[in-house]
mmCIF file of C-alpha atoms in Angstrom:
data_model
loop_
_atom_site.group_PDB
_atom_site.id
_atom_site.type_symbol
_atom_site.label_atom_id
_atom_site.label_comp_id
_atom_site.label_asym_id
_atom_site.label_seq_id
_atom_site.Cartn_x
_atom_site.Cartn_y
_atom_site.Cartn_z
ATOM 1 C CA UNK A 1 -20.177 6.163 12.406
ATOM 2 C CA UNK A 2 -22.975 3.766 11.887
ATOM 3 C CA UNK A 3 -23.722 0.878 14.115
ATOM 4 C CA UNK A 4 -22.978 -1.643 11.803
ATOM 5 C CA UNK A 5 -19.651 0.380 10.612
ATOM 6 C CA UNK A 6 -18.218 0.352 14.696
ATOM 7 C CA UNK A 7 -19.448 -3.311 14.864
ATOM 8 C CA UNK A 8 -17.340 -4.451 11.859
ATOM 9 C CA UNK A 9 -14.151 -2.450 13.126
ATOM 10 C CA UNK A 10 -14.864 -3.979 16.387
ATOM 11 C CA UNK A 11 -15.068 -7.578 15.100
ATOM 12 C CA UNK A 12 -11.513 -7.417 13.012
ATOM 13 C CA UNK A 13 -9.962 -5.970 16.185
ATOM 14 C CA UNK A 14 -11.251 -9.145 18.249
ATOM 15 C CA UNK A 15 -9.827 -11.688 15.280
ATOM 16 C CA UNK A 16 -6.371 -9.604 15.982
ATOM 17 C CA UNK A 17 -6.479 -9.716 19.548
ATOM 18 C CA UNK A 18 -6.483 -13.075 19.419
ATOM 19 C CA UNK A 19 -4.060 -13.545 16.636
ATOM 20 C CA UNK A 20 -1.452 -11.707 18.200
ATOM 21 C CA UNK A 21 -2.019 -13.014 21.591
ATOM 22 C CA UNK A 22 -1.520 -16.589 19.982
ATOM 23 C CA UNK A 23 2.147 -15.349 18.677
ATOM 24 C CA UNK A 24 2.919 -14.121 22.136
ATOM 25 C CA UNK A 25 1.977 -17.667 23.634
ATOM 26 C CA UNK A 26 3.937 -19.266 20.898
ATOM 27 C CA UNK A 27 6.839 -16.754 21.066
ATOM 28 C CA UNK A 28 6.032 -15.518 17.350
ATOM 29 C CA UNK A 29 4.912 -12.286 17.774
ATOM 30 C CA UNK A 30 8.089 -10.529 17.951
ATOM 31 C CA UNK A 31 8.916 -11.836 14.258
ATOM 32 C CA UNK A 32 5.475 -9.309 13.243
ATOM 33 C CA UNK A 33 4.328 -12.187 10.866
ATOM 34 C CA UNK A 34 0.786 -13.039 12.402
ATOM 35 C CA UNK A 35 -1.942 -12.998 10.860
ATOM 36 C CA UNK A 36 0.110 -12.680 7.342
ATOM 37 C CA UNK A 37 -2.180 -15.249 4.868
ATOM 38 C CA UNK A 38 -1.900 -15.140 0.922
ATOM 39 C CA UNK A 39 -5.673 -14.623 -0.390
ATOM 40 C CA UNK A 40 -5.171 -17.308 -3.217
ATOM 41 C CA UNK A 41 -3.639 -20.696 -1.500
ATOM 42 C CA UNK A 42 -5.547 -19.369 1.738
ATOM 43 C CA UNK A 43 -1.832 -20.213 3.810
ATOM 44 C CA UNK A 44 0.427 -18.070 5.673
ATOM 45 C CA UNK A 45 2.594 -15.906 3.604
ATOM 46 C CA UNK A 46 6.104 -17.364 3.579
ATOM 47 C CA UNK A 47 8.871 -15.226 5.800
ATOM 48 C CA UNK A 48 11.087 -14.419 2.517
ATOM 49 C CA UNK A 49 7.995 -12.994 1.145
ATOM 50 C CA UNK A 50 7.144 -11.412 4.115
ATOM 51 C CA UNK A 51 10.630 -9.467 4.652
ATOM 52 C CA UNK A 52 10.867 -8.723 1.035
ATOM 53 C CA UNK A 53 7.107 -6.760 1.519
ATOM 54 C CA UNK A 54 8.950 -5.346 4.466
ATOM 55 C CA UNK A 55 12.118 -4.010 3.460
ATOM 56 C CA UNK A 56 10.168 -2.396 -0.362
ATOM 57 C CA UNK A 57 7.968 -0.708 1.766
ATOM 58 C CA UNK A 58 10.111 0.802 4.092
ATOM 59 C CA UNK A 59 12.441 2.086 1.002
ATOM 60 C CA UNK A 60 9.395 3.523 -0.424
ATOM 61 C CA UNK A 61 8.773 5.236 2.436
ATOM 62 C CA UNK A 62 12.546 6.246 3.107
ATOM 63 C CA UNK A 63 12.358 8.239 -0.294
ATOM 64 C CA UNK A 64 9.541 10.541 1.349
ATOM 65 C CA UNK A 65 12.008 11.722 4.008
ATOM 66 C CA UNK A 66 9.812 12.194 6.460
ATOM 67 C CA UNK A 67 10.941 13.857 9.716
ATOM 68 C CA UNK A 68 7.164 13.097 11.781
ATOM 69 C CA UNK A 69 5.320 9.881 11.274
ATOM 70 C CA UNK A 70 1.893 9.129 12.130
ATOM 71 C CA UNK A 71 1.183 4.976 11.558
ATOM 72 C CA UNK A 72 -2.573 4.070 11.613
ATOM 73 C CA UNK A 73 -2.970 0.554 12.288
ATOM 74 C CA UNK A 74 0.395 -0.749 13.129
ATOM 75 C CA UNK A 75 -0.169 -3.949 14.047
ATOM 76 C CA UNK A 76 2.955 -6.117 15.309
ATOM 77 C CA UNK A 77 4.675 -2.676 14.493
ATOM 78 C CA UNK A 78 6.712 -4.255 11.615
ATOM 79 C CA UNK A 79 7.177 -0.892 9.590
ATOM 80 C CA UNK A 80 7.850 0.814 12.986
ATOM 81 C CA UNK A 81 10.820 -1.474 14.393
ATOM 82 C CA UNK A 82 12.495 -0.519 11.091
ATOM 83 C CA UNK A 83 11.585 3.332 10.163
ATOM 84 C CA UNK A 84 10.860 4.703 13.527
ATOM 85 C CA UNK A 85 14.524 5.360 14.501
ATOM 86 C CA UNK A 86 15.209 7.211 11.604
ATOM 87 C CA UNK A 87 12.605 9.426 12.112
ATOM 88 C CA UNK A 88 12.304 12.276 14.808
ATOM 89 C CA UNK A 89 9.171 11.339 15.968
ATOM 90 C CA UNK A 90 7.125 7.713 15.409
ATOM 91 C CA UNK A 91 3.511 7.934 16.544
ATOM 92 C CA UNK A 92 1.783 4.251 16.262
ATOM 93 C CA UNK A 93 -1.857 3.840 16.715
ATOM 94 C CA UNK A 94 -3.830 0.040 16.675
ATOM 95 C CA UNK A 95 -6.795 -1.419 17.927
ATOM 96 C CA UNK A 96 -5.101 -4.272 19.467
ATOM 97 C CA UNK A 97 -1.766 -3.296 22.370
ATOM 98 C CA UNK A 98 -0.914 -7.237 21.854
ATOM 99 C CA UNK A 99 0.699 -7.070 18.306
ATOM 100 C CA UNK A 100 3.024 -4.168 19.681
ATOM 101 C CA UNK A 101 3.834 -5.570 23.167
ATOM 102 C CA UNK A 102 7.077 -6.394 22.705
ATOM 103 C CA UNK A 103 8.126 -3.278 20.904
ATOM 104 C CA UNK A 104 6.775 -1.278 23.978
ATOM 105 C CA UNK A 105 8.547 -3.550 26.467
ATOM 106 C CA UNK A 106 11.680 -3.326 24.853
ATOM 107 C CA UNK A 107 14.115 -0.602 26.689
ATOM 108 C CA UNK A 108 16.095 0.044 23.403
ATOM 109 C CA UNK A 109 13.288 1.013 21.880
ATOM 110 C CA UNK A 110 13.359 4.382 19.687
ATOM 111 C CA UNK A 111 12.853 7.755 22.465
ATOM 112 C CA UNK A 112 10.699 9.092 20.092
ATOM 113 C CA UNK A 113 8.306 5.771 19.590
ATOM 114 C CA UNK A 114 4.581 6.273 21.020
ATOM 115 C CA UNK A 115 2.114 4.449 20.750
ATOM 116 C CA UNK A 116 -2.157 4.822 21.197
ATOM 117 C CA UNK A 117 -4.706 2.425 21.401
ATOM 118 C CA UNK A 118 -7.821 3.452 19.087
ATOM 119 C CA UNK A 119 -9.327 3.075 16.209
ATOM 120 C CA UNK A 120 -8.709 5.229 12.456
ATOM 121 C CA UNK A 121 -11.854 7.077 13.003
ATOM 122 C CA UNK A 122 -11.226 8.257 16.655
ATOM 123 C CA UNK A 123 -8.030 10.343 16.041
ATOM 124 C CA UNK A 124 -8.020 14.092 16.202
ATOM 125 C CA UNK A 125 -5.289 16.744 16.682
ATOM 126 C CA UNK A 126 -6.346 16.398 20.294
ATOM 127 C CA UNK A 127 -4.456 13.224 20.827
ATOM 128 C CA UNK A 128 -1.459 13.637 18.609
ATOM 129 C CA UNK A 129 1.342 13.747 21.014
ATOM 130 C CA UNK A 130 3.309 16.826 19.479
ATOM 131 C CA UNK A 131 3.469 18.588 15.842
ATOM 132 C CA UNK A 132 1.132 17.445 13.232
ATOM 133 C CA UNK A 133 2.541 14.313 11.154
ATOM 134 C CA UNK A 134 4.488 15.064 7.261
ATOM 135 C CA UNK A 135 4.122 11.358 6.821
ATOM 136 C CA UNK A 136 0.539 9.543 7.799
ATOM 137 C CA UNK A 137 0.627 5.363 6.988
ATOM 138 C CA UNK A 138 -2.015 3.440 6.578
ATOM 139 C CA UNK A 139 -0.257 0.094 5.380
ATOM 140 C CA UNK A 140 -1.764 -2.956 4.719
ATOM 141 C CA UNK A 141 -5.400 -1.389 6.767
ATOM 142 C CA UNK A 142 -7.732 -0.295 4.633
ATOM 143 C CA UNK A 143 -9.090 -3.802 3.396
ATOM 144 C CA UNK A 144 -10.377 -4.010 6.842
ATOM 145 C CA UNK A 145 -12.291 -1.145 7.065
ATOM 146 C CA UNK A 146 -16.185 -1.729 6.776
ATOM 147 C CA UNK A 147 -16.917 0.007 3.366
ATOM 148 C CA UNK A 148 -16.240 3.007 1.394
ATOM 149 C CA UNK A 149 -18.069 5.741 3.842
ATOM 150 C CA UNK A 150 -15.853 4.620 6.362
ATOM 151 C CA UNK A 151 -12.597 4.984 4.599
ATOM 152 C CA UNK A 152 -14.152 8.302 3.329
ATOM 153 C CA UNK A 153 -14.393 9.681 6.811
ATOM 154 C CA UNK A 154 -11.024 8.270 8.249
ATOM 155 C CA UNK A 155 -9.228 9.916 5.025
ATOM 156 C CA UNK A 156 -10.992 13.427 5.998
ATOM 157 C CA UNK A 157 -9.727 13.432 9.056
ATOM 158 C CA UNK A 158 -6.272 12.068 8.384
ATOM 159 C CA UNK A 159 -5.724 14.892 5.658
ATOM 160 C CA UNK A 160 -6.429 17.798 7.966
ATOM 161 C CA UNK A 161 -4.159 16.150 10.619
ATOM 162 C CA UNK A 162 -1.386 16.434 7.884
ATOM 163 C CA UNK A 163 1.546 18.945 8.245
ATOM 164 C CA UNK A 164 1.981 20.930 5.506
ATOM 165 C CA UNK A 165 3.191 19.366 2.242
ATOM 166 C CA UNK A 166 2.786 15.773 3.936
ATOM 167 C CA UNK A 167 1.846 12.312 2.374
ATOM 168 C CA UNK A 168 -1.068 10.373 3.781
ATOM 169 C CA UNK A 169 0.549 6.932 2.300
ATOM 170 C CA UNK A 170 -1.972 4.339 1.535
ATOM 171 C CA UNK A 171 -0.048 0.248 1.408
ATOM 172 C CA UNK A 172 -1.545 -2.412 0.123
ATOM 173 C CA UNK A 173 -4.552 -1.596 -0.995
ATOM 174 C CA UNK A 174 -6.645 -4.101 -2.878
ATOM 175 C CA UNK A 175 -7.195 -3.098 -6.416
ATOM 176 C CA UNK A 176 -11.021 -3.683 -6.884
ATOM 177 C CA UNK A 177 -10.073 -3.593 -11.233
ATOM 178 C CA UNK A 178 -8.264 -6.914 -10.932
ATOM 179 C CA UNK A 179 -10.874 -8.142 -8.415
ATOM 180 C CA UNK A 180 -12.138 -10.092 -10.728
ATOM 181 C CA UNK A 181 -9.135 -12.057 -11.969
ATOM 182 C CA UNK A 182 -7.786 -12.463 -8.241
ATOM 183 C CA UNK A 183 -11.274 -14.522 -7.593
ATOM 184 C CA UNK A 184 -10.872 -16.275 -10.685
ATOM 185 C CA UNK A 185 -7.480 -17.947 -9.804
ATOM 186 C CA UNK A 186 -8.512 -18.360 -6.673
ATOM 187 C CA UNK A 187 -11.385 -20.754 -7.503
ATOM 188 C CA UNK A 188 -9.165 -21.932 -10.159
ATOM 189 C CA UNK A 189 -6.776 -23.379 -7.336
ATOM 190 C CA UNK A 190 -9.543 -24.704 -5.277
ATOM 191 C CA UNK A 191 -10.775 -26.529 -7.915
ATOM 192 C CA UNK A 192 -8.496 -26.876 -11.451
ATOM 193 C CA UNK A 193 -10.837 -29.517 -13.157
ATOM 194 C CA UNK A 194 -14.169 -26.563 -12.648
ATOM 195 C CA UNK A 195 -15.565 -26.029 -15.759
ATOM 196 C CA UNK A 196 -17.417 -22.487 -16.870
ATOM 197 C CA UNK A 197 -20.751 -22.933 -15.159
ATOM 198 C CA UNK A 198 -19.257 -24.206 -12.462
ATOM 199 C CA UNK A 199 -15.676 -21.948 -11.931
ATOM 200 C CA UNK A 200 -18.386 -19.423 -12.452
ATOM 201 C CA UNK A 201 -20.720 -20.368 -9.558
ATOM 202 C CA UNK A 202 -17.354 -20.485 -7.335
ATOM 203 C CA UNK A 203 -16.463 -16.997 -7.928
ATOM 204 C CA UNK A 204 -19.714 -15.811 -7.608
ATOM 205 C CA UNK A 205 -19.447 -17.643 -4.224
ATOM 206 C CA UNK A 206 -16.392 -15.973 -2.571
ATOM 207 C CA UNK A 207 -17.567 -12.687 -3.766
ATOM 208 C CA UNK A 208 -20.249 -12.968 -1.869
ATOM 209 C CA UNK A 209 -17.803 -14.241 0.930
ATOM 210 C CA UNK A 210 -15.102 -11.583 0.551
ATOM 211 C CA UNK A 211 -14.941 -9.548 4.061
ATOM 212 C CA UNK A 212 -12.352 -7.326 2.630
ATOM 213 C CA UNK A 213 -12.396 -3.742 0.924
ATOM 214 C CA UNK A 214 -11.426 -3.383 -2.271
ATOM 215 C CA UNK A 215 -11.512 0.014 -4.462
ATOM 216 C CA UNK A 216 -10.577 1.294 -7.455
ATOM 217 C CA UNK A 217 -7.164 3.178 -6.402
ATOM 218 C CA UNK A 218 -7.552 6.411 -8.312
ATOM 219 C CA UNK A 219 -11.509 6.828 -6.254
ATOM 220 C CA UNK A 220 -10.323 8.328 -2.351
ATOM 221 C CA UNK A 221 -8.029 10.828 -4.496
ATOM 222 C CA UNK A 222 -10.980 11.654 -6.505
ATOM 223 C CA UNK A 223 -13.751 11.716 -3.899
ATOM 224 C CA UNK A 224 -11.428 14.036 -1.921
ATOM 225 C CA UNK A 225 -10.030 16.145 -4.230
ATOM 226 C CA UNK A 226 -6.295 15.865 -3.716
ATOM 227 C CA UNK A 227 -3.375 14.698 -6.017
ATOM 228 C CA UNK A 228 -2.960 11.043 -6.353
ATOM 229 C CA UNK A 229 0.040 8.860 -6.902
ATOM 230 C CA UNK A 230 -0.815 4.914 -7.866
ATOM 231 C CA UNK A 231 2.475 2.728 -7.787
ATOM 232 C CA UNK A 232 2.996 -0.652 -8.348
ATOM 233 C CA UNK A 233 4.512 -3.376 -5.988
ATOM 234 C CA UNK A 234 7.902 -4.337 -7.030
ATOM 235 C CA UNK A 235 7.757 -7.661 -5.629
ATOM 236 C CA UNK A 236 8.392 -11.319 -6.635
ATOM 237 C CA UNK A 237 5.230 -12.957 -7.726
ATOM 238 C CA UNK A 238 2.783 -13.412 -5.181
ATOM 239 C CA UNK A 239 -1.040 -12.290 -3.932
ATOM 240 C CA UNK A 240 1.081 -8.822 -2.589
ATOM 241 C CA UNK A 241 2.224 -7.930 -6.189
ATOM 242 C CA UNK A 242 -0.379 -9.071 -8.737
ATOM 243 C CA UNK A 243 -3.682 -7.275 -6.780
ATOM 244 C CA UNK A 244 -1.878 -4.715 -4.420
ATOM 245 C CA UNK A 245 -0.814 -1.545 -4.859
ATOM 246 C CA UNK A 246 0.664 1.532 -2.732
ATOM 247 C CA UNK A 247 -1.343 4.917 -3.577
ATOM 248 C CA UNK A 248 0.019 8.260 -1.763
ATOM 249 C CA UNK A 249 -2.294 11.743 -1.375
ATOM 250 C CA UNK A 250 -0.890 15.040 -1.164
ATOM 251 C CA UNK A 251 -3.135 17.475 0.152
ATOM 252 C CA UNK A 252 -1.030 20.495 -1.121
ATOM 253 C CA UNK A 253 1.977 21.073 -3.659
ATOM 254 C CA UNK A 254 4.561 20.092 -2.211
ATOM 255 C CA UNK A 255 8.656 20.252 -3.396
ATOM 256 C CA UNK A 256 9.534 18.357 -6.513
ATOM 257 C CA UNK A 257 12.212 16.399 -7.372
ATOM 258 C CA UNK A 258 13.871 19.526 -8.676
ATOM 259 C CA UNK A 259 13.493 21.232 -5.774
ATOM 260 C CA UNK A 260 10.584 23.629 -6.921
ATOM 261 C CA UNK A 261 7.050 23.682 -5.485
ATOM 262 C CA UNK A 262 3.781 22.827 -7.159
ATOM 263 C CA UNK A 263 1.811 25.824 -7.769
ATOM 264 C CA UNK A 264 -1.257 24.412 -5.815
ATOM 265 C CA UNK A 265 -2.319 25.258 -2.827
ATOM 266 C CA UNK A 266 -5.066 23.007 -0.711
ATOM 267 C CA UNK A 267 -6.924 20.404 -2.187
ATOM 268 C CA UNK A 268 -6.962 19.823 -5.682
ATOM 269 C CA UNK A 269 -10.519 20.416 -7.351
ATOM 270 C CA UNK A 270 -12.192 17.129 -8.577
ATOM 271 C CA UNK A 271 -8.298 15.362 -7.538
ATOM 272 C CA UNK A 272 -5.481 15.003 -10.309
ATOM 273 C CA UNK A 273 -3.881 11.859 -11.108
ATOM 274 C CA UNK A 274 0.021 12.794 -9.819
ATOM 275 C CA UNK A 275 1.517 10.020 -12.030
ATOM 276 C CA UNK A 276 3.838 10.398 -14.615
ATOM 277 C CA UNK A 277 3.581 12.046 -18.154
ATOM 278 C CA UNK A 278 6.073 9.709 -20.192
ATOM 279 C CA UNK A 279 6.312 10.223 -23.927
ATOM 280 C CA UNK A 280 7.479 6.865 -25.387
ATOM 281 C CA UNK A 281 5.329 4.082 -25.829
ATOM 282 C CA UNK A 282 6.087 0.589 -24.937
ATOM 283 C CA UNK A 283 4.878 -0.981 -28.394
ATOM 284 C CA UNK A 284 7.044 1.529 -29.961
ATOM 285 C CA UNK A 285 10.492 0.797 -28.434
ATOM 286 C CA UNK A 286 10.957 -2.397 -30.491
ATOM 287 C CA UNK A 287 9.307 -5.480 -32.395
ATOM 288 C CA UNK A 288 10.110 -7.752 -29.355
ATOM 289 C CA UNK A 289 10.848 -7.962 -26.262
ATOM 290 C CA UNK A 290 14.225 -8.231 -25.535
ATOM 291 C CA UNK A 291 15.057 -4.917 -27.749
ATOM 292 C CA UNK A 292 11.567 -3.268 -25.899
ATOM 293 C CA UNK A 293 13.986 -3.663 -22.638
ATOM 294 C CA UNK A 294 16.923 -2.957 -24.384
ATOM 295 C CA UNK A 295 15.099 0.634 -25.738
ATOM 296 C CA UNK A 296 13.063 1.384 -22.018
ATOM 297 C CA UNK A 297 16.533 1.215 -20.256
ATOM 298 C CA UNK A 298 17.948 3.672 -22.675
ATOM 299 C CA UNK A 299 14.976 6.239 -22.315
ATOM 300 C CA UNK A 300 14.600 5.566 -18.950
ATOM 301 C CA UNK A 301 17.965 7.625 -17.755
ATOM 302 C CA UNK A 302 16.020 11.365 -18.187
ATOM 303 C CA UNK A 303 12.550 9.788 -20.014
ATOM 304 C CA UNK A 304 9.519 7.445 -19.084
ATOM 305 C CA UNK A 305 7.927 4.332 -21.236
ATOM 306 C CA UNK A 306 3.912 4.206 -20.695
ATOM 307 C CA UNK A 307 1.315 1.022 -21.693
ATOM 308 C CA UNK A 308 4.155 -1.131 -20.911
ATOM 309 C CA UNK A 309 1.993 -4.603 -19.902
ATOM 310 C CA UNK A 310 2.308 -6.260 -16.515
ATOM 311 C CA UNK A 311 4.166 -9.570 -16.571
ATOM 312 C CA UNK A 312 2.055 -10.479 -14.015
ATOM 313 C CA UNK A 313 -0.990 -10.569 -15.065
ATOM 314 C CA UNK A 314 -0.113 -10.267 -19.009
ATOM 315 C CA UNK A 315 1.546 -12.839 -21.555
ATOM 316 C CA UNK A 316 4.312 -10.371 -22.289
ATOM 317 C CA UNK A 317 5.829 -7.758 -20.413
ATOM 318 C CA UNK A 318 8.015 -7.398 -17.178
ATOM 319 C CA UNK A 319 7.151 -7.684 -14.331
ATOM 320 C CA UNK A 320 7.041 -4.523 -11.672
ATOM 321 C CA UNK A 321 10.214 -6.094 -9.973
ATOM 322 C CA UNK A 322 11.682 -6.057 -13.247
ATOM 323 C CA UNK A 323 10.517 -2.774 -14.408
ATOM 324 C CA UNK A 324 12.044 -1.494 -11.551
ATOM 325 C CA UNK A 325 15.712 -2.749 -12.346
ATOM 326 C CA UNK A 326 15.463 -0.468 -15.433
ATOM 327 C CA UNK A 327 14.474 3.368 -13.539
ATOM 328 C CA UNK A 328 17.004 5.199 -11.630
ATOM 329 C CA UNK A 329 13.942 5.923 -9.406
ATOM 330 C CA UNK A 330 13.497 2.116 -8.490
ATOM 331 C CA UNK A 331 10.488 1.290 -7.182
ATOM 332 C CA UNK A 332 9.613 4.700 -7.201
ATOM 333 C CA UNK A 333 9.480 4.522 -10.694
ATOM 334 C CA UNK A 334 6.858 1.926 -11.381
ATOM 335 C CA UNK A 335 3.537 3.664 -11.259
ATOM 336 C CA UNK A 336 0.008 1.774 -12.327
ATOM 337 C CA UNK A 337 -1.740 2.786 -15.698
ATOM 338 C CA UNK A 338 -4.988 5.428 -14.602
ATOM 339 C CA UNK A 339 -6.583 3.630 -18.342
ATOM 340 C CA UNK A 340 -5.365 0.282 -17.738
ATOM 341 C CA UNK A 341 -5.155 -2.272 -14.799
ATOM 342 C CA UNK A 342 -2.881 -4.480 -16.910
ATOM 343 C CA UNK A 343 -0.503 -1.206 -17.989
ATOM 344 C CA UNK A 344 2.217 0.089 -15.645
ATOM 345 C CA UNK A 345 3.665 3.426 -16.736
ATOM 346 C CA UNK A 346 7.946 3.706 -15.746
ATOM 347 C CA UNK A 347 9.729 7.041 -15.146
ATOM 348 C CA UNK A 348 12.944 7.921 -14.269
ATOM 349 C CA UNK A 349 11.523 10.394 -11.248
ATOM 350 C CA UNK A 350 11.961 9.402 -7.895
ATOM 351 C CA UNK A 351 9.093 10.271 -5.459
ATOM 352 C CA UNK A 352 8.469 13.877 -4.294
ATOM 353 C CA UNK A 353 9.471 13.960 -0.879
ATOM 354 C CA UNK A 354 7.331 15.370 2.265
ATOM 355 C CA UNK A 355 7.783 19.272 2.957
ATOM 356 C CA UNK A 356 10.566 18.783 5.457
ATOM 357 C CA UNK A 357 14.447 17.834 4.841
ATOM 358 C CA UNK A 358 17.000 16.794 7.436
ATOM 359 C CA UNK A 359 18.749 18.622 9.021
ATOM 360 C CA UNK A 360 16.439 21.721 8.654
ATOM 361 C CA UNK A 361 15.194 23.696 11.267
ATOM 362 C CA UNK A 362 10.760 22.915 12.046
#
């Protein structure tokens, strides 16, 4: 680590400190929404929003069955009050104990809930209390980290901690290819009446003010050279579903939704884009959009519709939320465009689980 990289992970874990400290004086901290703020109105998140981000993730994570989770950067341990008692083992790791306190304190807490106080880059196998993780989180963190050497180095490390055929799960991660557009509406909002020179000067302005990471999703899979998964968030319209997404790495092939393993073994050469190969076309399912829906539903029972366009962030189109009434496979099923930023891809696949099942022997 460079100086400036441990000063800038030292600096968000002072802001946090304080944050969460501030709940527990206010009696807040307990509900795990501190610190929560939407990056276009610049104002805490509301709590429907909040619990709806809550409860998709946790499903998501649900259909990866995981049997040992590590969580890397839990904060108020949101994801943890709700997954770790389903789980045989819940490992939690912050640079702040205040956001967790009351989850530690509480006696009915899970018997297989730990938690460690350090930062991404500091964990090892050495201080992993017990078999190596199927399921490694790193929700809603990696906008924090310093730049993209850092997140480089943490992801290393995190992959060889990995059982084998785990997930490292990445939440939340800011989509650097609708950057752009996120500033744009964002300046747009602080000032409606801007006009080009001006609205341009503004987002030149909080780029150059932006503190957070942002990253093209598809680039840790490819830098590393592991399989990649890019899905969208199926969430009602807010900063969490138009410039978020979830990406997951697998290290190794692990068992399909079939049952049969990939025929890879270690990392994947260059990475591969694990997304789905659908064969019918959006455009093609209809000359609107009501019979589009009408056509993607039917396909979708065994199929999968690609260049379908965002609702979001397109004049046409569903939204993810929507998109994801229409799969079997949910939210599972809504996966971003690799070509597109504005494109979501649907299949009727759920998620490949983790390399352990319950109930099976480890």
């Amino acid at each position: 680590m460079t100086s400036a990289q441990v000063d800038r992970v030292d600096a968000w874990s002072a802001v946090y400190e304080e944050v969460y400290t501030d709940g527990h004086a206010r009696g807040t901290a307990a509900d795990g929404l501190e610190g929560w703020v939407d990056a276009l109105s610049g104002r805490p998140l509301p709590a429907e929003i909040m619990w709806e981000w809550r409860d998709a993730t946790v499903d998501r994570l649900r259909g990866l069955r995981p049997v040992r989770v590590l969580d890397v950067g839990t904060g108020t341990g949101m994801i943890a009050r709700a997954l770790a008692s389903e789980v045989r083992s819940y490992h939690a790791v912050d640079l702040t104990l205040a956001g967790v306190r009351d989850l530690l304190d509480d006696p009915g807490r899970p018997p297989g809930l730990t938690f460690d106080r350090r930062a991404a880059h500091e964990l090892s196998p050495q201080v992993l209390p017990g078999d190596r993780p199927d399921l490694i989180l790193l929700n809603s963190v990696v906008h924090y980290f310093p730049d993209m050497d850092y997140l480089e180095v943490v992801l290393t490390g995190l992959l060889d901690l990995l059982a084998p055929g785990g997930v490292l799960f990445l939440g939340d991660l800011r989509d650097a290819r609708r950057d752009a557009r996120r500033l744009r509406e964002r300046a747009l909002r602080s000032e409606p009446w801007a006009g080009p020179g001006r609205l341009d000067a503004l987002v030149a302005d909080l780029a150059r003010r932006d503190r957070e990471l942002a990253l093209d999703p598809w680039e840790p899979g490819r830098s590393l050279g592991v399989e990649t998964t890019v899905l969208a968030r199926c969430l009602q319209d807010s900063d969490l579903a138009r410039y978020r997404v979830d990406v997951l790495l697998r290290p190794e092939g692990s068992a399909g939704p079939g049952g049969g393993a990939r025929a890879t073994v270690g990392r994947v050469a260059g990475g591969t884009d694990a997304g789905p190969r659908a064969t019918h076309r959006w455009e093609d399912l209809g000359d609107d959009e009501r019979r589009r829906e009408t056509g993607a539903r039917a396909v979708l029972k065994a199929g999968g519709v690609v260049d379908v366009p965002d609702g979001l962030v397109c004049p046409f189109g569903p939204s993810a939320l929507e998109a994801s009434e229409w799969t079997p496979a949910g939210g599972a099923g809504v996966h971003m465009s690799r070509e597109s930023p504005d494109r979501l891809i649907l299949t009727s696949r759920p998620l490949a689980p983790t390399g352990h099942r319950r109930g099976e022997p480890q």
